[in-house]
Amino acid sequence: MQAEVLPTGTVIITDWTSEVDSLIHDLINNEVAFLDVNGHVEIPLMMSLANQLDLDLVCDVAGDSSLINDGEVIYPSPMVMRVPHSKEIIEEPYDDLTRSLALIIKRFDYYLNGKVVHVGVNVRSLGIMNAIVFRNPIDILVITDNKSSIAHKILDPGRTVHRGLSALEGYLMDGVDYAVLVHKYTYYEVHVETFNKIISRPYVKDSGFAIVPNELDYIIFLKWPRANSLMMRSQSITDRHSLISSAVNFMLNAR
């Protein structure tokens, strides 16, 4: 299955296999989805319900039972989020991948689960009173209008042997709501391998995974992020999340 996602969270399924054809028709018949002028299936605001829906069919693997075994390989279905043409931000171009991607995210009215209200680069701490210091600097921290914190680790796997999984674990253990690993596109096999590493590791399986092409005008999600479930298992992570929430509240109220 291949799909695009609009900045509003609406999903457009552009191609699918015969195995899910009956499901597609059921969605249309029940008016959950509809056909657009191109014959694609459009599901309005689907990604706003990402934590309530089982999204196995669109670049995600859910539940402990889905952890893969050694030697088993799962090939993810890409979902493309394109930059809206109607929103232009005039800013100096960056050669640095992190700052370039931060500029792209600023151009999304809606990103992952809410409207973008703040984008920070190389965030090492958050808050003034009882400030939380992150184990790993957050390459890009996005805050949405529903006060969610979305931490991104940005890597060019063509320039490093590291995949970024330890940073993802650090972000989630620090109590952010969502963590996303972003790789610059190298070749598909590397990204498939990284995807499988994420879904096979209990401490980072909630993380999202995306790749960006050389032309930075869209993001390809291979795995949609899920809400940080470590908070349900650790009081210390819950406490750190509360500190982040307090800092975010202060920041938004001070605007």
PDB file of C-alpha atoms in Angstrom:
ATOM      1  CA  MET A   1       0.000   0.000   0.000  1.00  0.00           C
ATOM      2  CA  GLN A   2       1.241   3.488  -0.842  1.00  0.00           C
ATOM      3  CA  ALA A   3      -0.243   6.689   0.483  1.00  0.00           C
ATOM      4  CA  GLU A   4       0.241  10.416   0.824  1.00  0.00           C
ATOM      5  CA  VAL A   5      -0.689  12.378   3.903  1.00  0.00           C
ATOM      6  CA  LEU A   6      -1.726  16.015   3.805  1.00  0.00           C
ATOM      7  CA  PRO A   7      -0.522  18.444   6.483  1.00  0.00           C
ATOM      8  CA  THR A   8      -4.059  18.312   7.910  1.00  0.00           C
ATOM      9  CA  GLY A   9      -3.677  14.593   8.633  1.00  0.00           C
ATOM     10  CA  THR A  10      -5.866  13.479   5.740  1.00  0.00           C
ATOM     11  CA  VAL A  11      -4.575  10.292   4.077  1.00  0.00           C
ATOM     12  CA  ILE A  12      -4.767   9.671   0.340  1.00  0.00           C
ATOM     13  CA  ILE A  13      -4.216   6.035  -0.610  1.00  0.00           C
ATOM     14  CA  THR A  14      -2.732   6.006  -4.096  1.00  0.00           C
ATOM     15  CA  ASP A  15      -2.099   2.271  -4.551  1.00  0.00           C
ATOM     16  CA  TRP A  16      -3.062  -0.904  -2.722  1.00  0.00           C
ATOM     17  CA  THR A  17      -2.927  -4.667  -3.063  1.00  0.00           C
ATOM     18  CA  SER A  18      -5.843  -6.969  -3.807  1.00  0.00           C
ATOM     19  CA  GLU A  19      -5.667  -8.325  -0.249  1.00  0.00           C
ATOM     20  CA  VAL A  20      -7.080  -5.085   1.140  1.00  0.00           C
ATOM     21  CA  ASP A  21      -9.429  -4.278  -1.734  1.00  0.00           C
ATOM     22  CA  SER A  22     -12.510  -5.352   0.227  1.00  0.00           C
ATOM     23  CA  LEU A  23     -11.426  -3.176   3.150  1.00  0.00           C
ATOM     24  CA  ILE A  24     -11.051  -0.186   0.840  1.00  0.00           C
ATOM     25  CA  HIS A  25     -14.561  -0.723  -0.542  1.00  0.00           C
ATOM     26  CA  ASP A  26     -15.970  -1.059   2.997  1.00  0.00           C
ATOM     27  CA  LEU A  27     -14.406   2.275   3.957  1.00  0.00           C
ATOM     28  CA  ILE A  28     -16.013   3.920   0.938  1.00  0.00           C
ATOM     29  CA  ASN A  29     -19.407   2.239   1.421  1.00  0.00           C
ATOM     30  CA  ASN A  30     -19.491   3.345   5.062  1.00  0.00           C
ATOM     31  CA  GLU A  31     -18.516   6.896   4.050  1.00  0.00           C
ATOM     32  CA  VAL A  32     -15.310   6.757   6.068  1.00  0.00           C
ATOM     33  CA  ALA A  33     -13.433   7.330   2.820  1.00  0.00           C
ATOM     34  CA  PHE A  34     -14.260   8.504  -0.674  1.00  0.00           C
ATOM     35  CA  LEU A  35     -12.778   8.437  -4.170  1.00  0.00           C
ATOM     36  CA  ASP A  36     -11.200  11.645  -5.426  1.00  0.00           C
ATOM     37  CA  VAL A  37     -11.085  12.815  -9.050  1.00  0.00           C
ATOM     38  CA  ASN A  38      -7.900  10.792  -9.640  1.00  0.00           C
ATOM     39  CA  GLY A  39      -9.452   7.530  -8.439  1.00  0.00           C
ATOM     40  CA  HIS A  40      -7.456   7.631  -5.219  1.00  0.00           C
ATOM     41  CA  VAL A  41      -9.023   6.872  -1.830  1.00  0.00           C
ATOM     42  CA  GLU A  42      -9.125   9.822   0.553  1.00  0.00           C
ATOM     43  CA  ILE A  43      -9.627   9.351   4.310  1.00  0.00           C
ATOM     44  CA  PRO A  44     -10.184  12.759   5.954  1.00  0.00           C
ATOM     45  CA  LEU A  45      -8.131  13.549   9.087  1.00  0.00           C
ATOM     46  CA  MET A  46      -7.166   9.902   9.560  1.00  0.00           C
ATOM     47  CA  MET A  47      -3.783  10.597  11.168  1.00  0.00           C
ATOM     48  CA  SER A  48      -5.354  12.677  13.929  1.00  0.00           C
ATOM     49  CA  LEU A  49      -6.643   9.315  15.198  1.00  0.00           C
ATOM     50  CA  ALA A  50      -3.277   7.557  14.882  1.00  0.00           C
ATOM     51  CA  ASN A  51      -3.186   6.483  18.516  1.00  0.00           C
ATOM     52  CA  GLN A  52      -6.726   5.062  18.458  1.00  0.00           C
ATOM     53  CA  LEU A  53      -6.532   3.207  15.134  1.00  0.00           C
ATOM     54  CA  ASP A  54      -4.594   0.105  14.165  1.00  0.00           C
ATOM     55  CA  LEU A  55      -2.441   1.469  11.359  1.00  0.00           C
ATOM     56  CA  ASP A  56      -0.681  -1.742  10.377  1.00  0.00           C
ATOM     57  CA  LEU A  57      -1.661  -1.119   6.755  1.00  0.00           C
ATOM     58  CA  VAL A  58      -0.069   2.303   6.561  1.00  0.00           C
ATOM     59  CA  CYS A  59       3.587   2.218   7.535  1.00  0.00           C
ATOM     60  CA  ASP A  60       3.240   1.029  11.113  1.00  0.00           C
ATOM     61  CA  VAL A  61       3.542  -2.131  13.160  1.00  0.00           C
ATOM     62  CA  ALA A  62       1.679  -2.196  16.449  1.00  0.00           C
ATOM     63  CA  GLY A  63       1.771  -4.233  19.632  1.00  0.00           C
ATOM     64  CA  ASP A  64       4.373  -6.418  21.313  1.00  0.00           C
ATOM     65  CA  SER A  65       3.229  -9.375  19.231  1.00  0.00           C
ATOM     66  CA  SER A  66       4.472  -7.564  16.129  1.00  0.00           C
ATOM     67  CA  LEU A  67       8.122  -7.584  17.177  1.00  0.00           C
ATOM     68  CA  ILE A  68       9.946  -9.388  14.431  1.00  0.00           C
ATOM     69  CA  ASN A  69      12.270 -12.318  14.840  1.00  0.00           C
ATOM     70  CA  ASP A  70      15.924 -12.395  13.840  1.00  0.00           C
ATOM     71  CA  GLY A  71      16.186 -12.951  10.114  1.00  0.00           C
ATOM     72  CA  GLU A  72      12.622 -11.829   9.398  1.00  0.00           C
ATOM     73  CA  VAL A  73      12.353  -8.751   7.210  1.00  0.00           C
ATOM     74  CA  ILE A  74       9.293  -6.524   6.857  1.00  0.00           C
ATOM     75  CA  TYR A  75       9.115  -4.073   3.956  1.00  0.00           C
ATOM     76  CA  PRO A  76       7.298  -0.886   4.987  1.00  0.00           C
ATOM     77  CA  SER A  77       4.785   0.943   2.828  1.00  0.00           C
ATOM     78  CA  PRO A  78       5.858   4.544   2.241  1.00  0.00           C
ATOM     79  CA  MET A  79       3.547   7.442   3.055  1.00  0.00           C
ATOM     80  CA  VAL A  80       4.507  10.829   1.645  1.00  0.00           C
ATOM     81  CA  MET A  81       3.838  14.159   3.354  1.00  0.00           C
ATOM     82  CA  ARG A  82       4.293  17.006   0.888  1.00  0.00           C
ATOM     83  CA  VAL A  83       5.003  20.625   1.647  1.00  0.00           C
ATOM     84  CA  PRO A  84       1.895  22.728   0.971  1.00  0.00           C
ATOM     85  CA  HIS A  85       2.449  25.037  -2.003  1.00  0.00           C
ATOM     86  CA  SER A  86       0.308  27.750  -0.460  1.00  0.00           C
ATOM     87  CA  LYS A  87       2.613  28.390   2.492  1.00  0.00           C
ATOM     88  CA  GLU A  88       5.886  30.132   1.779  1.00  0.00           C
ATOM     89  CA  ILE A  89       8.503  31.108   4.347  1.00  0.00           C
ATOM     90  CA  ILE A  90      11.302  33.371   3.206  1.00  0.00           C
ATOM     91  CA  GLU A  91      14.461  32.340   4.989  1.00  0.00           C
ATOM     92  CA  GLU A  92      18.119  31.814   4.181  1.00  0.00           C
ATOM     93  CA  PRO A  93      18.734  28.335   2.738  1.00  0.00           C
ATOM     94  CA  TYR A  94      20.735  25.901   4.834  1.00  0.00           C
ATOM     95  CA  ASP A  95      23.222  23.297   3.720  1.00  0.00           C
ATOM     96  CA  ASP A  96      22.819  21.652   7.120  1.00  0.00           C
ATOM     97  CA  LEU A  97      20.231  18.860   6.942  1.00  0.00           C
ATOM     98  CA  THR A  98      18.772  19.578  10.385  1.00  0.00           C
ATOM     99  CA  ARG A  99      18.142  23.265   9.749  1.00  0.00           C
ATOM    100  CA  SER A 100      16.811  22.564   6.261  1.00  0.00           C
ATOM    101  CA  LEU A 101      14.326  20.048   7.610  1.00  0.00           C
ATOM    102  CA  ALA A 102      13.319  22.422  10.417  1.00  0.00           C
ATOM    103  CA  LEU A 103      12.434  24.976   7.742  1.00  0.00           C
ATOM    104  CA  ILE A 104      10.349  22.374   5.918  1.00  0.00           C
ATOM    105  CA  ILE A 105       8.423  21.473   9.092  1.00  0.00           C
ATOM    106  CA  LYS A 106       7.721  25.157   9.746  1.00  0.00           C
ATOM    107  CA  ARG A 107       5.905  25.228   6.430  1.00  0.00           C
ATOM    108  CA  PHE A 108       3.441  22.570   7.575  1.00  0.00           C
ATOM    109  CA  ASP A 109       0.313  24.054   9.131  1.00  0.00           C
ATOM    110  CA  TYR A 110      -0.409  20.623  10.610  1.00  0.00           C
ATOM    111  CA  TYR A 111       2.277  18.100  11.476  1.00  0.00           C
ATOM    112  CA  LEU A 112       1.729  14.562  12.807  1.00  0.00           C
ATOM    113  CA  ASN A 113      -0.950  15.344  15.383  1.00  0.00           C
ATOM    114  CA  GLY A 114      -1.626  19.064  15.582  1.00  0.00           C
ATOM    115  CA  LYS A 115      -0.921  22.568  14.341  1.00  0.00           C
ATOM    116  CA  VAL A 116       2.727  23.597  14.563  1.00  0.00           C
ATOM    117  CA  VAL A 117       3.303  26.363  17.126  1.00  0.00           C
ATOM    118  CA  HIS A 118       7.065  26.045  17.733  1.00  0.00           C
ATOM    119  CA  VAL A 119      10.090  24.486  16.012  1.00  0.00           C
ATOM    120  CA  GLY A 120      13.412  24.431  17.884  1.00  0.00           C
ATOM    121  CA  VAL A 121      16.813  23.288  16.612  1.00  0.00           C
ATOM    122  CA  ASN A 122      19.524  21.574  18.710  1.00  0.00           C
ATOM    123  CA  VAL A 123      17.451  21.721  21.896  1.00  0.00           C
ATOM    124  CA  ARG A 124      19.525  20.634  24.895  1.00  0.00           C
ATOM    125  CA  SER A 125      17.167  21.644  27.697  1.00  0.00           C
ATOM    126  CA  LEU A 126      13.662  22.949  28.221  1.00  0.00           C
ATOM    127  CA  GLY A 127      12.209  25.174  30.900  1.00  0.00           C
ATOM    128  CA  ILE A 128      13.551  27.730  33.349  1.00  0.00           C
ATOM    129  CA  MET A 129      12.391  26.542  36.756  1.00  0.00           C
ATOM    130  CA  ASN A 130      13.060  22.801  37.206  1.00  0.00           C
ATOM    131  CA  ALA A 131      14.518  22.703  33.691  1.00  0.00           C
ATOM    132  CA  ILE A 132      14.839  19.285  32.098  1.00  0.00           C
ATOM    133  CA  VAL A 133      18.175  18.525  30.423  1.00  0.00           C
ATOM    134  CA  PHE A 134      17.909  15.977  27.638  1.00  0.00           C
ATOM    135  CA  ARG A 135      20.265  12.987  27.547  1.00  0.00           C
ATOM    136  CA  ASN A 136      20.810  13.600  23.843  1.00  0.00           C
ATOM    137  CA  PRO A 137      20.345  17.037  22.270  1.00  0.00           C
ATOM    138  CA  ILE A 138      17.100  17.056  20.278  1.00  0.00           C
ATOM    139  CA  ASP A 139      17.971  17.934  16.693  1.00  0.00           C
ATOM    140  CA  ILE A 140      14.481  19.298  15.996  1.00  0.00           C
ATOM    141  CA  LEU A 141      11.820  19.751  18.672  1.00  0.00           C
ATOM    142  CA  VAL A 142       8.307  20.467  17.423  1.00  0.00           C
ATOM    143  CA  ILE A 143       5.520  21.659  19.720  1.00  0.00           C
ATOM    144  CA  THR A 144       1.931  21.447  18.493  1.00  0.00           C
ATOM    145  CA  ASP A 145      -1.152  23.321  19.615  1.00  0.00           C
ATOM    146  CA  ASN A 146      -2.323  20.360  21.699  1.00  0.00           C
ATOM    147  CA  LYS A 147       0.940  20.723  23.675  1.00  0.00           C
ATOM    148  CA  SER A 148       2.550  17.602  22.263  1.00  0.00           C
ATOM    149  CA  SER A 149       6.350  17.426  22.111  1.00  0.00           C
ATOM    150  CA  ILE A 150       7.802  15.720  19.020  1.00  0.00           C
ATOM    151  CA  ALA A 151      11.561  15.061  19.113  1.00  0.00           C
ATOM    152  CA  HIS A 152      13.505  14.338  15.927  1.00  0.00           C
ATOM    153  CA  LYS A 153      16.906  12.758  15.435  1.00  0.00           C
ATOM    154  CA  ILE A 154      18.336  13.707  12.027  1.00  0.00           C
ATOM    155  CA  LEU A 155      21.061  11.585  10.424  1.00  0.00           C
ATOM    156  CA  ASP A 156      22.718  11.124   7.072  1.00  0.00           C
ATOM    157  CA  PRO A 157      23.498   7.372   7.164  1.00  0.00           C
ATOM    158  CA  GLY A 158      25.832   7.873   4.217  1.00  0.00           C
ATOM    159  CA  ARG A 159      28.184   9.807   6.513  1.00  0.00           C
ATOM    160  CA  THR A 160      27.996   7.803   9.734  1.00  0.00           C
ATOM    161  CA  VAL A 161      27.793   4.204  10.899  1.00  0.00           C
ATOM    162  CA  HIS A 162      25.257   5.196  13.562  1.00  0.00           C
ATOM    163  CA  ARG A 163      21.538   4.700  12.952  1.00  0.00           C
ATOM    164  CA  GLY A 164      20.182   6.978  15.707  1.00  0.00           C
ATOM    165  CA  LEU A 165      18.393   4.300  17.744  1.00  0.00           C
ATOM    166  CA  SER A 166      20.134   5.191  21.014  1.00  0.00           C
ATOM    167  CA  ALA A 167      19.056   8.814  20.608  1.00  0.00           C
ATOM    168  CA  LEU A 168      15.459   7.691  20.045  1.00  0.00           C
ATOM    169  CA  GLU A 169      15.569   5.667  23.251  1.00  0.00           C
ATOM    170  CA  GLY A 170      16.966   8.677  25.106  1.00  0.00           C
ATOM    171  CA  TYR A 171      14.198  10.932  23.789  1.00  0.00           C
ATOM    172  CA  LEU A 172      11.456   8.518  24.851  1.00  0.00           C
ATOM    173  CA  MET A 173      13.027   7.935  28.266  1.00  0.00           C
ATOM    174  CA  ASP A 174      13.224  11.702  28.714  1.00  0.00           C
ATOM    175  CA  GLY A 175       9.436  11.810  28.437  1.00  0.00           C
ATOM    176  CA  VAL A 176       8.685  13.390  25.060  1.00  0.00           C
ATOM    177  CA  ASP A 177       5.310  12.544  23.586  1.00  0.00           C
ATOM    178  CA  TYR A 178       6.662  11.356  20.235  1.00  0.00           C
ATOM    179  CA  ALA A 179      10.084  10.515  18.776  1.00  0.00           C
ATOM    180  CA  VAL A 180      10.924  10.441  15.081  1.00  0.00           C
ATOM    181  CA  LEU A 181      14.105   9.267  13.376  1.00  0.00           C
ATOM    182  CA  VAL A 182      14.820  10.977  10.064  1.00  0.00           C
ATOM    183  CA  HIS A 183      17.419   9.689   7.599  1.00  0.00           C
ATOM    184  CA  LYS A 184      18.575  11.347   4.436  1.00  0.00           C
ATOM    185  CA  TYR A 185      17.813   9.010   1.546  1.00  0.00           C
ATOM    186  CA  THR A 186      20.696   6.679   0.705  1.00  0.00           C
ATOM    187  CA  TYR A 187      19.316   3.463  -0.737  1.00  0.00           C
ATOM    188  CA  TYR A 188      16.169   1.580   0.111  1.00  0.00           C
ATOM    189  CA  GLU A 189      17.801  -1.468   1.676  1.00  0.00           C
ATOM    190  CA  VAL A 190      19.423   0.668   4.394  1.00  0.00           C
ATOM    191  CA  HIS A 191      16.090   2.227   5.308  1.00  0.00           C
ATOM    192  CA  VAL A 192      14.305  -1.140   5.346  1.00  0.00           C
ATOM    193  CA  GLU A 193      16.992  -2.462   7.691  1.00  0.00           C
ATOM    194  CA  THR A 194      16.591   0.554   9.981  1.00  0.00           C
ATOM    195  CA  PHE A 195      12.798   0.170   9.976  1.00  0.00           C
ATOM    196  CA  ASN A 196      13.138  -3.460  11.035  1.00  0.00           C
ATOM    197  CA  LYS A 197      15.597  -2.552  13.788  1.00  0.00           C
ATOM    198  CA  ILE A 198      13.103  -0.038  15.208  1.00  0.00           C
ATOM    199  CA  ILE A 199      10.131  -2.393  15.267  1.00  0.00           C
ATOM    200  CA  SER A 200      12.204  -5.205  16.789  1.00  0.00           C
ATOM    201  CA  ARG A 201      13.392  -3.177  19.794  1.00  0.00           C
ATOM    202  CA  PRO A 202      10.870  -2.766  22.647  1.00  0.00           C
ATOM    203  CA  TYR A 203      12.304   0.533  23.887  1.00  0.00           C
ATOM    204  CA  VAL A 204      12.129   2.356  20.551  1.00  0.00           C
ATOM    205  CA  LYS A 205       9.243   0.609  18.759  1.00  0.00           C
ATOM    206  CA  ASP A 206       6.917   3.578  19.432  1.00  0.00           C
ATOM    207  CA  SER A 207       9.227   5.796  17.380  1.00  0.00           C
ATOM    208  CA  GLY A 208       8.441   6.990  13.907  1.00  0.00           C
ATOM    209  CA  PHE A 209      10.857   6.676  11.010  1.00  0.00           C
ATOM    210  CA  ALA A 210      11.041   8.899   7.950  1.00  0.00           C
ATOM    211  CA  ILE A 211      13.428   9.584   5.111  1.00  0.00           C
ATOM    212  CA  VAL A 212      13.960  12.804   3.181  1.00  0.00           C
ATOM    213  CA  PRO A 213      15.060  12.947  -0.460  1.00  0.00           C
ATOM    214  CA  ASN A 214      17.787  15.161  -1.832  1.00  0.00           C
ATOM    215  CA  GLU A 215      15.107  17.654  -2.881  1.00  0.00           C
ATOM    216  CA  LEU A 216      13.719  18.734   0.474  1.00  0.00           C
ATOM    217  CA  ASP A 217      10.101  19.374  -0.461  1.00  0.00           C
ATOM    218  CA  TYR A 218       8.511  16.320   1.127  1.00  0.00           C
ATOM    219  CA  ILE A 219       9.006  13.729   3.853  1.00  0.00           C
ATOM    220  CA  ILE A 220       8.492   9.994   3.334  1.00  0.00           C
ATOM    221  CA  PHE A 221       7.219   8.235   6.457  1.00  0.00           C
ATOM    222  CA  LEU A 222       8.028   4.543   6.651  1.00  0.00           C
ATOM    223  CA  LYS A 223       6.636   4.303  10.175  1.00  0.00           C
ATOM    224  CA  TRP A 224       4.193   6.658  11.838  1.00  0.00           C
ATOM    225  CA  PRO A 225       5.097   7.534  15.461  1.00  0.00           C
ATOM    226  CA  ARG A 226       2.935   6.310  18.317  1.00  0.00           C
ATOM    227  CA  ALA A 227       2.519   8.020  21.671  1.00  0.00           C
ATOM    228  CA  ASN A 228       5.323   7.226  24.114  1.00  0.00           C
ATOM    229  CA  SER A 229       4.106   4.116  25.944  1.00  0.00           C
ATOM    230  CA  LEU A 230       7.143   4.048  28.270  1.00  0.00           C
ATOM    231  CA  MET A 231       5.313   6.565  30.461  1.00  0.00           C
ATOM    232  CA  MET A 232       2.821   3.849  31.394  1.00  0.00           C
ATOM    233  CA  ARG A 233       5.652   1.680  32.679  1.00  0.00           C
ATOM    234  CA  SER A 234       7.926   4.114  34.471  1.00  0.00           C
ATOM    235  CA  GLN A 235       7.104   6.763  37.072  1.00  0.00           C
ATOM    236  CA  SER A 236      10.411   8.543  36.483  1.00  0.00           C
ATOM    237  CA  ILE A 237       9.605   8.941  32.771  1.00  0.00           C
ATOM    238  CA  THR A 238       6.133  10.195  33.701  1.00  0.00           C
ATOM    239  CA  ASP A 239       7.731  12.754  36.034  1.00  0.00           C
ATOM    240  CA  ARG A 240      10.061  13.949  33.282  1.00  0.00           C
ATOM    241  CA  HIS A 241       7.096  14.228  30.915  1.00  0.00           C
ATOM    242  CA  SER A 242       5.328  16.398  33.496  1.00  0.00           C
ATOM    243  CA  LEU A 243       8.349  18.733  33.555  1.00  0.00           C
ATOM    244  CA  ILE A 244       8.257  18.973  29.757  1.00  0.00           C
ATOM    245  CA  SER A 245       4.516  19.675  29.826  1.00  0.00           C
ATOM    246  CA  SER A 246       5.009  22.429  32.394  1.00  0.00           C
ATOM    247  CA  ALA A 247       7.747  24.019  30.292  1.00  0.00           C
ATOM    248  CA  VAL A 248       5.605  23.818  27.166  1.00  0.00           C
ATOM    249  CA  ASN A 249       2.644  25.371  28.983  1.00  0.00           C
ATOM    250  CA  PHE A 250       4.832  28.233  30.190  1.00  0.00           C
ATOM    251  CA  MET A 251       6.249  28.782  26.721  1.00  0.00           C
ATOM    252  CA  LEU A 252       2.838  28.840  25.032  1.00  0.00           C
ATOM    253  CA  ASN A 253       1.268  31.089  27.678  1.00  0.00           C
ATOM    254  CA  ALA A 254       4.162  33.525  27.338  1.00  0.00           C
ATOM    255  CA  ARG A 255       3.508  34.070  23.631  1.00  0.00           C
TER     256      ARG A 255
END
